[in-house]
mmCIF file of C-alpha atoms and ligand atoms in Angstrom:
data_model
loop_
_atom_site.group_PDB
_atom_site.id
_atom_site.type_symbol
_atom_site.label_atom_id
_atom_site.label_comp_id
_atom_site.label_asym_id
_atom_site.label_seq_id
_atom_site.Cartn_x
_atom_site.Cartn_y
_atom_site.Cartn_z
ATOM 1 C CA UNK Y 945 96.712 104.872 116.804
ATOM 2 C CA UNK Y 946 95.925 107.884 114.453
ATOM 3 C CA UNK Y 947 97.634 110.185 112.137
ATOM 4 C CA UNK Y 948 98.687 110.552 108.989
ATOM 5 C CA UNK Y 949 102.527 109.218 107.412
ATOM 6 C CA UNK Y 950 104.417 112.381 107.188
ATOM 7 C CA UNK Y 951 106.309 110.973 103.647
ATOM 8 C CA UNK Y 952 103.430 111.528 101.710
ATOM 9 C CA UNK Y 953 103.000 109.890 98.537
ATOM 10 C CA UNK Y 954 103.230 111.029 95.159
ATOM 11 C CA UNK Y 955 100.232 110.753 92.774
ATOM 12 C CA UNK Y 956 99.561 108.911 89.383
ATOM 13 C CA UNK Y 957 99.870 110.596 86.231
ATOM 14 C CA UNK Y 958 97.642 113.207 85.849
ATOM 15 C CA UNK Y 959 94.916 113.752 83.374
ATOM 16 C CA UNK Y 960 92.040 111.703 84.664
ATOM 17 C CA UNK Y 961 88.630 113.949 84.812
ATOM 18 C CA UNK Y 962 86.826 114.895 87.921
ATOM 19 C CA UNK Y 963 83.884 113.207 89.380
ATOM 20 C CA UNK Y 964 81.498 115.220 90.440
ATOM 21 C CA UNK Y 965 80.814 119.109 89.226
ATOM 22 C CA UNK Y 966 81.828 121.680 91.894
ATOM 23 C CA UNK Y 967 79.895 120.706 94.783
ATOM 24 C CA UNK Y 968 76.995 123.125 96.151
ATOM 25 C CA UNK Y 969 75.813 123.810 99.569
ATOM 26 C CA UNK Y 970 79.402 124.065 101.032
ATOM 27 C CA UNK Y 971 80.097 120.910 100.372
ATOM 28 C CA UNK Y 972 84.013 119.918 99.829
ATOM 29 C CA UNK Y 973 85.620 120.240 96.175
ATOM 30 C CA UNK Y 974 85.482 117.485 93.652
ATOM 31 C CA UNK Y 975 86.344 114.088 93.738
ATOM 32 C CA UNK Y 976 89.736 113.544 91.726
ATOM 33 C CA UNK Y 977 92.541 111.424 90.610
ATOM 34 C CA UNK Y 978 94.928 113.466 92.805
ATOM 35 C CA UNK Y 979 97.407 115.718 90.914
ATOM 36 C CA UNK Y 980 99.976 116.225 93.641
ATOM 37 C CA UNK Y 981 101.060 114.401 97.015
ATOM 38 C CA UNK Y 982 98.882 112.557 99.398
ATOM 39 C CA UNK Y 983 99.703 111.887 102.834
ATOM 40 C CA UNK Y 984 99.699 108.412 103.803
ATOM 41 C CA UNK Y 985 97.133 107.436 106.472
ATOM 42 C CA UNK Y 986 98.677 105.565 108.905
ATOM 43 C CA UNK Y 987 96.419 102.838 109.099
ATOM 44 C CA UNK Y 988 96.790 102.126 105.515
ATOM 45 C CA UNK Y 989 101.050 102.313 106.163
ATOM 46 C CA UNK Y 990 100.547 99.869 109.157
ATOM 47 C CA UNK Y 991 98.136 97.446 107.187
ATOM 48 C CA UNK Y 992 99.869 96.665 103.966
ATOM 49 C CA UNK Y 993 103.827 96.967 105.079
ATOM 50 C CA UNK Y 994 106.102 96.881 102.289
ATOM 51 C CA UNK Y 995 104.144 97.836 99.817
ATOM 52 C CA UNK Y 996 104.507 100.655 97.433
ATOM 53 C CA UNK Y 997 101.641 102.937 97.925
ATOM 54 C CA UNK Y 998 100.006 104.744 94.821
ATOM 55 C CA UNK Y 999 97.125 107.557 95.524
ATOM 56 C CA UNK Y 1000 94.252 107.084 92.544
ATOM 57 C CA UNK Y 1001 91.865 108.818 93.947
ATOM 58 C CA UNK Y 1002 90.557 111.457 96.662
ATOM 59 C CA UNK Y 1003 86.998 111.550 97.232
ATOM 60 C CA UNK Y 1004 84.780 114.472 98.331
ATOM 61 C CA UNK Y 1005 84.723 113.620 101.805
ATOM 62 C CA UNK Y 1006 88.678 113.484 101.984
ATOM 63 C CA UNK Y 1007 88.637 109.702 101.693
ATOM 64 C CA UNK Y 1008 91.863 108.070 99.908
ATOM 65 C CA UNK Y 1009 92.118 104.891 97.761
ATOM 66 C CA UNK Y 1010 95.500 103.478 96.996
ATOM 67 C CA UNK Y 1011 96.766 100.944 94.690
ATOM 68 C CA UNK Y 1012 99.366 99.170 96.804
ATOM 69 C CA UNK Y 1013 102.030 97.163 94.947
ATOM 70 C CA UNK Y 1014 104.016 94.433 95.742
ATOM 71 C CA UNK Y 1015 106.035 92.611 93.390
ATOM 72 C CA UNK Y 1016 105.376 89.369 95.027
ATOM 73 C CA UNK Y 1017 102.077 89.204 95.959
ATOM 74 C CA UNK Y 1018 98.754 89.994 94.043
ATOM 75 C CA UNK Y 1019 97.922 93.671 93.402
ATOM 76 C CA UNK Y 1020 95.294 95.621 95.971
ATOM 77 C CA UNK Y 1021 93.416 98.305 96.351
ATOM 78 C CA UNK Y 1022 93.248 100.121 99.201
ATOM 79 C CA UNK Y 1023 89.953 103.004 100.417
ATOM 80 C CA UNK Y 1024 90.670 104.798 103.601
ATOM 81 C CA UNK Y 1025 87.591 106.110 104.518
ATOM 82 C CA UNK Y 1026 88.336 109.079 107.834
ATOM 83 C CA UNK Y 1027 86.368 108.475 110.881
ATOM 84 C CA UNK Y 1028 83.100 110.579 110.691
ATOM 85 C CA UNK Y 1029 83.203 110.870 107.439
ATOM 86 C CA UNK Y 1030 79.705 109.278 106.845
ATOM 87 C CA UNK Y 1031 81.461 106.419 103.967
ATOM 88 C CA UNK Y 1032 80.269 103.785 105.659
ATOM 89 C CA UNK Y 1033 83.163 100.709 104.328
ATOM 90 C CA UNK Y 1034 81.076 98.045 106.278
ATOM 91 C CA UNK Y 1035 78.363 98.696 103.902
ATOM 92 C CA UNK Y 1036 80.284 98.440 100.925
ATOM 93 C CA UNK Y 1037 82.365 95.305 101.904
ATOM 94 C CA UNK Y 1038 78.639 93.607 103.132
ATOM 95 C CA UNK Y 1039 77.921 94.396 99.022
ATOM 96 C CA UNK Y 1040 80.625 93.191 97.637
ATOM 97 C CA UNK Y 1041 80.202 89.892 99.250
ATOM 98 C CA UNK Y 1042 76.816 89.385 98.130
ATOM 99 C CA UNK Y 1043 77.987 90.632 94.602
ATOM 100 C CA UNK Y 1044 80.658 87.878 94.209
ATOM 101 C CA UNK Y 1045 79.692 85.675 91.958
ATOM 102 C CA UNK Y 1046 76.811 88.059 89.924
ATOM 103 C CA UNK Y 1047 78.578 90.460 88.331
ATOM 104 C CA UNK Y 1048 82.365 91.175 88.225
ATOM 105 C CA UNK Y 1049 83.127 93.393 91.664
ATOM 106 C CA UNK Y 1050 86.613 93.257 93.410
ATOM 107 C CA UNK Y 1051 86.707 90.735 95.827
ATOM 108 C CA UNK Y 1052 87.724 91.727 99.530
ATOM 109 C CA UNK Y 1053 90.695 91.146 101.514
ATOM 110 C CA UNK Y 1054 90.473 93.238 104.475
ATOM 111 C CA UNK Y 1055 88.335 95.591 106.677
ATOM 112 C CA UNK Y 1056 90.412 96.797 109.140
ATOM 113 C CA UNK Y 1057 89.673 100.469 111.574
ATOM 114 C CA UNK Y 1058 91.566 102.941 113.823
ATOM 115 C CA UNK Y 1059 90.562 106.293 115.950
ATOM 116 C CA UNK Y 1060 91.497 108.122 112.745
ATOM 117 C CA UNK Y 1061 89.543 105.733 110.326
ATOM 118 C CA UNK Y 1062 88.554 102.872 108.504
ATOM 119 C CA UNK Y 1063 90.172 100.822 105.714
ATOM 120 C CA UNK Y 1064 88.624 98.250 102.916
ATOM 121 C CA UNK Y 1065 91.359 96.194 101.288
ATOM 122 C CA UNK Y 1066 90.684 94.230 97.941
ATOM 123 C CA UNK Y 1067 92.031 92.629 95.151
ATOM 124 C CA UNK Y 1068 92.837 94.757 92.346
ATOM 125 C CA UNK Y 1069 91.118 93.892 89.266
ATOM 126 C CA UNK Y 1070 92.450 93.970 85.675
ATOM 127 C CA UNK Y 1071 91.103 96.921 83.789
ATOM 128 C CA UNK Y 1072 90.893 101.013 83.943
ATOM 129 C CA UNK Y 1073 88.559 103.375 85.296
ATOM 130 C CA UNK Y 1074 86.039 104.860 82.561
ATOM 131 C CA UNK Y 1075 87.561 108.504 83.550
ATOM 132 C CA UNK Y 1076 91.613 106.873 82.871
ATOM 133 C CA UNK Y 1077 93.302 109.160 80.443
ATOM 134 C CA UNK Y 1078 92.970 105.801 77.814
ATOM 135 C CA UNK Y 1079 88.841 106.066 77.668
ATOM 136 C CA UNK Y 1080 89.069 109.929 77.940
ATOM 137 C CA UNK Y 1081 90.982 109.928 74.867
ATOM 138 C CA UNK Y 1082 87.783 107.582 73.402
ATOM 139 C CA UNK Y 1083 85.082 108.897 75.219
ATOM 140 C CA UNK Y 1084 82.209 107.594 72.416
ATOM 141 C CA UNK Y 1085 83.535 103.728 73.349
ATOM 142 C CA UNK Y 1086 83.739 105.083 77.434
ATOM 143 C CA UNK Y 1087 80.587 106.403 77.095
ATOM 144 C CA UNK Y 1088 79.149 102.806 75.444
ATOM 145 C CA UNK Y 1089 80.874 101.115 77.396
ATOM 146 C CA UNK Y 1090 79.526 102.758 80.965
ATOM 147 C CA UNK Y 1091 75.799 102.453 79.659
ATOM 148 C CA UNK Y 1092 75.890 99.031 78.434
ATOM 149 C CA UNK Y 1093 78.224 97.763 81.677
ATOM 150 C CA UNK Y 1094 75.535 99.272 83.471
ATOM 151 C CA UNK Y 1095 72.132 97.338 81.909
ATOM 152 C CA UNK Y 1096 74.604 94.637 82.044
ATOM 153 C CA UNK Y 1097 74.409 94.954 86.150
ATOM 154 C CA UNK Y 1098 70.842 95.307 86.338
ATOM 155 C CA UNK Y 1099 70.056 91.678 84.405
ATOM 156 C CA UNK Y 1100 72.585 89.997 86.057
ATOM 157 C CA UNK Y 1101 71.225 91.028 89.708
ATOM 158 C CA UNK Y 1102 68.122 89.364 91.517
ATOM 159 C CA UNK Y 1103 65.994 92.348 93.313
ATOM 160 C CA UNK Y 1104 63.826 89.829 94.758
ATOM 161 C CA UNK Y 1105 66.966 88.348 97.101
ATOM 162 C CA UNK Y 1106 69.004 91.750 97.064
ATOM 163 C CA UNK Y 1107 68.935 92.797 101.093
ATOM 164 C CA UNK Y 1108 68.968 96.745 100.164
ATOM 165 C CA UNK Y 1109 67.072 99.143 99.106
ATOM 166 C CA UNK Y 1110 68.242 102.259 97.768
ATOM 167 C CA UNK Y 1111 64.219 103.686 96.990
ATOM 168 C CA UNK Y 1112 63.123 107.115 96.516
ATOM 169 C CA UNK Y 1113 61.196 107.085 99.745
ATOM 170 C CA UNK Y 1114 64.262 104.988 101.667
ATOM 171 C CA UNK Y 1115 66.542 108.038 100.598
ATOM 172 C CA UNK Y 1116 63.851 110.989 100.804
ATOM 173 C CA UNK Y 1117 64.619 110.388 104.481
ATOM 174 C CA UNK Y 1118 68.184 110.971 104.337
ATOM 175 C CA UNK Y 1119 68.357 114.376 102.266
ATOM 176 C CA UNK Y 1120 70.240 116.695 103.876
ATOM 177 C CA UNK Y 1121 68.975 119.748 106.640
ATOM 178 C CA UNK Y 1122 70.500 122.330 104.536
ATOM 179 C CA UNK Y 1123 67.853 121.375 101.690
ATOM 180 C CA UNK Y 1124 65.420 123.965 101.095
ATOM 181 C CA UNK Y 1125 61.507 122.832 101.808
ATOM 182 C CA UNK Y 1126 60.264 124.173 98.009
ATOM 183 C CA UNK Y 1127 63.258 121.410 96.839
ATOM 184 C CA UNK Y 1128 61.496 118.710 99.919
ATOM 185 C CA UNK Y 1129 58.440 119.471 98.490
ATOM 186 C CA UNK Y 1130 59.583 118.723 94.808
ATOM 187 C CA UNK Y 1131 61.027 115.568 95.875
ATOM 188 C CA UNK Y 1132 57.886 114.330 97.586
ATOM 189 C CA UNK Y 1133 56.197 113.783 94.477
ATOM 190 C CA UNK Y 1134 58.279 110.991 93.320
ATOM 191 C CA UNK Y 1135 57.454 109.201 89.890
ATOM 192 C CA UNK Y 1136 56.024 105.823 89.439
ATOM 193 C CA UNK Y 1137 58.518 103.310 89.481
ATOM 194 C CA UNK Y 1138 59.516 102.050 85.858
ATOM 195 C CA UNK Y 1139 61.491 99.138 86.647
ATOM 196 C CA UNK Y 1140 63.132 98.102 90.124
ATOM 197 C CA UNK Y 1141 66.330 96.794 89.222
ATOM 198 C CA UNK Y 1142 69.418 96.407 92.049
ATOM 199 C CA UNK Y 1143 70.662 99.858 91.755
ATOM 200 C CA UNK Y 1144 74.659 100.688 91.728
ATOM 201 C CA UNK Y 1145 73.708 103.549 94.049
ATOM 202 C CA UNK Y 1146 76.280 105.516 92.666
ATOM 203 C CA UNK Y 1147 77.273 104.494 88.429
ATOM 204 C CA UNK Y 1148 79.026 107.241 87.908
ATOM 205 C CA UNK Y 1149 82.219 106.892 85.081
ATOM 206 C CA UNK Y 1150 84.542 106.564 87.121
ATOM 207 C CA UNK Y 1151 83.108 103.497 88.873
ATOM 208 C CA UNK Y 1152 83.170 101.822 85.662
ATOM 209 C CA UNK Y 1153 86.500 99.700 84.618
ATOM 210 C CA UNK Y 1154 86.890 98.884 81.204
ATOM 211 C CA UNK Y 1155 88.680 96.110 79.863
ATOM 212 C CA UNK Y 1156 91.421 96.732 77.014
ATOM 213 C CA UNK Y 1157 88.739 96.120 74.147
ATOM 214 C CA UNK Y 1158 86.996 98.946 75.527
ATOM 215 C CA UNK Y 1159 83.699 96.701 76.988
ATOM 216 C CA UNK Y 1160 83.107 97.282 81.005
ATOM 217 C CA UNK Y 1161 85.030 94.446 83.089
ATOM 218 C CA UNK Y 1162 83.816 95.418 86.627
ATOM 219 C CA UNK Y 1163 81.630 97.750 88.983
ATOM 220 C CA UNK Y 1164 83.259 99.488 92.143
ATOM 221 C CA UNK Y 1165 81.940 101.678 94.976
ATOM 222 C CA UNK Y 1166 79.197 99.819 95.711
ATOM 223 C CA UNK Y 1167 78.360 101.141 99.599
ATOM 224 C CA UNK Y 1168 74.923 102.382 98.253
ATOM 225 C CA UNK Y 1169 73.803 99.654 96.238
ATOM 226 C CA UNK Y 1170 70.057 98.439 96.673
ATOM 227 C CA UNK Y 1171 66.992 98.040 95.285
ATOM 228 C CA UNK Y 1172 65.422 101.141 93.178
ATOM 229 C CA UNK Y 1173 63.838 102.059 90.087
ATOM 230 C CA UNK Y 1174 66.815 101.996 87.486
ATOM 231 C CA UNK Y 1175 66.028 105.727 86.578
ATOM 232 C CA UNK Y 1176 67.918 106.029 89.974
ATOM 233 C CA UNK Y 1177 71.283 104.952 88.278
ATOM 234 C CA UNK Y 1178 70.685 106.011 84.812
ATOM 235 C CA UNK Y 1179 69.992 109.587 85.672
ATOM 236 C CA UNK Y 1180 73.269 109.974 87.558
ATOM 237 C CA UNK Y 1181 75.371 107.604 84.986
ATOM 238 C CA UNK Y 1182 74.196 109.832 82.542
ATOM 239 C CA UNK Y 1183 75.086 112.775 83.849
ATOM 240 C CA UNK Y 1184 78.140 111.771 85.015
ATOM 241 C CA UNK Y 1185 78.999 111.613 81.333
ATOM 242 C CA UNK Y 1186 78.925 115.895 81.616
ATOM 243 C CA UNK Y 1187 80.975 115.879 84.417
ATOM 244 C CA UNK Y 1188 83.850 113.709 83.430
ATOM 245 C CA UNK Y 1189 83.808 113.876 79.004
ATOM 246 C CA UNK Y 1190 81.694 116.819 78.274
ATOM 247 C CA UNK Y 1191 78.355 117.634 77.218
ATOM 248 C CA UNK Y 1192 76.497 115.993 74.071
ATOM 249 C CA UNK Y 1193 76.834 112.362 75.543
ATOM 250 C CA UNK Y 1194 74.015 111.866 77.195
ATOM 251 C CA UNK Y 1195 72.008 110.047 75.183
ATOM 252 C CA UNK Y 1196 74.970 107.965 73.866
ATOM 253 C CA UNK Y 1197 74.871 106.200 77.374
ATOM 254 C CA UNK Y 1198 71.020 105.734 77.116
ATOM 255 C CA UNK Y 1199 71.202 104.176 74.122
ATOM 256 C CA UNK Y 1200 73.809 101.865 75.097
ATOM 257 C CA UNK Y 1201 71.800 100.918 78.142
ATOM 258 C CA UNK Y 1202 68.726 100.333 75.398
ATOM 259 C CA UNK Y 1203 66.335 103.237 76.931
ATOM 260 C CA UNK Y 1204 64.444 105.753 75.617
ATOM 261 C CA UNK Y 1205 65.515 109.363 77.367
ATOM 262 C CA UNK Y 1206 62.278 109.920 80.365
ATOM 263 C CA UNK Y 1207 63.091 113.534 81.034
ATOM 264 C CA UNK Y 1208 60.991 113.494 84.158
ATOM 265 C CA UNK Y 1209 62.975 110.459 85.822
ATOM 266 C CA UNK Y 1210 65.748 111.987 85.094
ATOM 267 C CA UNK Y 1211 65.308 115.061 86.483
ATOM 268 C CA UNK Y 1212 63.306 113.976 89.796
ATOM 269 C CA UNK Y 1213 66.388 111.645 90.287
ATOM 270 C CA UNK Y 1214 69.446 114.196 89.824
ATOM 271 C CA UNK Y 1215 67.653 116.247 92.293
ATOM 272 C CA UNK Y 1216 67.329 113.637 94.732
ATOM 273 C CA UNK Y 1217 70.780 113.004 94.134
ATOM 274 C CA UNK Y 1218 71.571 116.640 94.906
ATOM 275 C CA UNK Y 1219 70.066 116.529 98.196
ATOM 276 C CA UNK Y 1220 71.527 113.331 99.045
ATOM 277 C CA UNK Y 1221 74.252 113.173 101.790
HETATM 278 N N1 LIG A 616 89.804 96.611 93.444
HETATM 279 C C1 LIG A 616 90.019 97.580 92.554
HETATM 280 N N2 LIG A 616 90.599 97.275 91.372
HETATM 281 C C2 LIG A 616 90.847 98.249 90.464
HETATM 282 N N3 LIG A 616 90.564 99.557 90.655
HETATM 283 C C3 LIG A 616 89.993 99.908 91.817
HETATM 284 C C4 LIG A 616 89.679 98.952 92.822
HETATM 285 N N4 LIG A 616 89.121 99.610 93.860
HETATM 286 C C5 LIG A 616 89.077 100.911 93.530
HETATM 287 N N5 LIG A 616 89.601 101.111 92.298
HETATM 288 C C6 LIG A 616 89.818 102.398 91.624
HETATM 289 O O1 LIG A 616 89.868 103.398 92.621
HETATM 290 C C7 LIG A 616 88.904 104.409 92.382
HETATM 291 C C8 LIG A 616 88.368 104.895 93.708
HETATM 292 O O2 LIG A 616 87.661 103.843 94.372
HETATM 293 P P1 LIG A 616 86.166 104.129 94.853
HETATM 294 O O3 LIG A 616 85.353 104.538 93.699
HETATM 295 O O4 LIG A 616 85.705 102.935 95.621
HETATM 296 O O5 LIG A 616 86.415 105.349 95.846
HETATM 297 P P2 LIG A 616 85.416 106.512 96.316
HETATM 298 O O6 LIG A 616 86.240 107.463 97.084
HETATM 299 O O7 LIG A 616 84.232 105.909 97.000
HETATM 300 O O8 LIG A 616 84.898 107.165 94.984
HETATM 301 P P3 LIG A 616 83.765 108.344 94.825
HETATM 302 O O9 LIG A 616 84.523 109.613 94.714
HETATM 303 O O10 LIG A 616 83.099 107.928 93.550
HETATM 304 O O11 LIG A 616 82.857 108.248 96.007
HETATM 305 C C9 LIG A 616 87.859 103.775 91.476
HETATM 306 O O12 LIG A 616 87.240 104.727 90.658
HETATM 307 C C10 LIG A 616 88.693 102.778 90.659
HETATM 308 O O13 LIG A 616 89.259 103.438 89.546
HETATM 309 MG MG1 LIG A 617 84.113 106.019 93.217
#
C-alpha cells in the first residue's frame, strides 16, 4: 500500500536553521526543520498506530523524520525515506547496530518498507539537535560542542574492524554525471591521507545532539559512515557551522576537535562533498 495520510501533520516550533546552503545543480531546496504541515506517509501512520506524530525534519530528498509520542510507551523516532530516493535506511540501520555499544547512537526498533517507501524506527534519545533553537541561541558552546562530540567519535571507533569505507577513491566513483570533468579532474588528485579515522559520513550540526550542559550526547544519520581520512568529516562539520550559525566559526569547531586548520583538506573534501550524490 502507498500514499500519503491526507490529515497532515503540523510542524514543531519553528526557528531551527537549515542544513545545507541552497543546493546547486538542480538539486531540491534545503534540508529543514519544517515550518508548516507535513503529510503523513502512510507507512509511518500504519507502523506506529496511536501515536502522536511530530514532523522534525524534511530532508533534501523529500525524506521525513517524525518524533512519534506515546504517553505509555518509550519515545521514537521515526525517518521515512520515499522509494527511489537513493537514502538507503538498510545502510544506516546495518551502522547503527555495529555502533551500539561505541559511541552513543539511537538504538533501532524497526525497519519496515512499502511501494511508496521505507521506514527506520528507533528509540528517541535524550538531548537536542545542535541546530535546536536552545544551541542556536549559544552557538560558541554548539559550535564546541559539535567539534569536540566529533573527535570524541573518531577515538572511540576501531577502523581496523569498521566494515565501511567512506574513502576518497570509494566515493570518487559515485560523484554525480552532472559534474563537470575540470571539477573530476580536480578531485582526482586527492591528498595524502592524514589520519583514517571511522568517518560520520555526514557530521553536519544538525546530526549532533547535545545534552542540557551543552556537551554532545549522541551521533545520528549515520547511512554513510565508514572508514576515511577524518579531513572527510571535519571539512563538512566545519562548514556546516556557515550553514546553520553563521560565518566566523570555523575554526571554533577545529579547535574543539584539537586540529590545526589544513586548508587544502578542507577544500579537496567540500568539493568532493559537492559532487557527491
Ligand atoms: N533517535 C533519535 N533521537 C533523537 N532525535 C533524533 C533521532 N533520530 C533522528 N533525530 C532527529 O531528527 C533529525 C533528522 O534525522 P536524520 O538526521 O537521521 O534525518 P535526515 O533526513 O537523514 O537528515 P539530513 O537532512 O541530514 O540528511 C536529526 O537531526 C535529529 O535532530
Ligand atoms: Mg540529518
Amino acid at each position: 500500500m502507498s500514499g500519503d495520510d491526507a490529515s497532515a501533520s503540523r510542524a514543531s516550533p519553528a526557528g531551527a536553521g537549515d542544513a545545507r546552503p541552497p543546493a546547486a545543480s538542480g538539486r531540491p531546496p534545503v534540508a529543514a526543520v519544517p515550518r508548516g504541515p507535513v503529510a503523513v506517509p502512510a507507512l509511518v501512520r500504519r507502523t506506529l498506530p496511536g501515536r502522536e506524530l511530530v514532523p522534525v525534519w524534511v530532508n533534501q530528498v523529500g525524506g521525513t523524520t517524525w518524533r512519534a509520542e506515546d504517553a505509555a510507551g518509550p519515545g521514537l523516532h521515526a525517518k521515512w525515506a520515499p522509494a527511489g530516493s537513493g537514502l538507503d535506511l538498510d545502510a544506516e540501520a546495518e551502522r547503527l547496530g555495529w555502533l551500539a555499544g561505541r559511541t552513543p547512537v539511537p538504538a533501532v526498533e524497526a525497519l519496515v518498507r512499502d511501494d511508496a517507501g521505507a521506514l527506520l524506527v528507533t528509540r528517541t534519545l535524550p538531548g537536542r539537535s545542535a541546530v535546536d533553537p536552545r544551541w542556536l541561541a549559544d552557538p560558541v558552546r554548539a559550535v564546541t560542542a559539535v567539534g569536540a562530540g566529533l573527535r570524541a567519535l573518531h577515538d572511540a571507533l576501531p577502523v581496523d574492524a569498521c566494515p565501511w569505507t567512506w574513502s576518497a577513491q570509494d566515493r570518487l566513483a559515485r560523484v554525480r554525471p552532472d559534474v563537470d570533468d575540470d571539477v573530476r579532474a580536480e578531485l582526482a588528485r586527492t591528498p595524502d591521507v592524514d589520519r583514517l579515522v571511522v568517518c560520520h559520513g555526514d557530521a553536519c550540526m544538525p546530526n549532533t545532539l547535545l545534552a542540557e550542559d551543552g556537551t554532545c550526547s549522541a551521533h545520528v544519520d549515520v547511512g554513510a559512515l565508514g572508514v576515511g581520512d577524518r579531513w572527510a568529516d571535519l571539512a563538512v562539520a566545519s562548514w556546516s557551522t556557515a550553514w546553520n550559525v553563521g560565518p566566523g566559526y570555523e575554526d571554533l569547531l577545529l579547535e574543539a576537535y584539537g586540529v590545526e586548520r589544513d586548508a587544502v583538506r578542507v577544500a579537496y573534501y567540500r568539493a568532493l562533498w559537492d559532487a557527491g550524490p
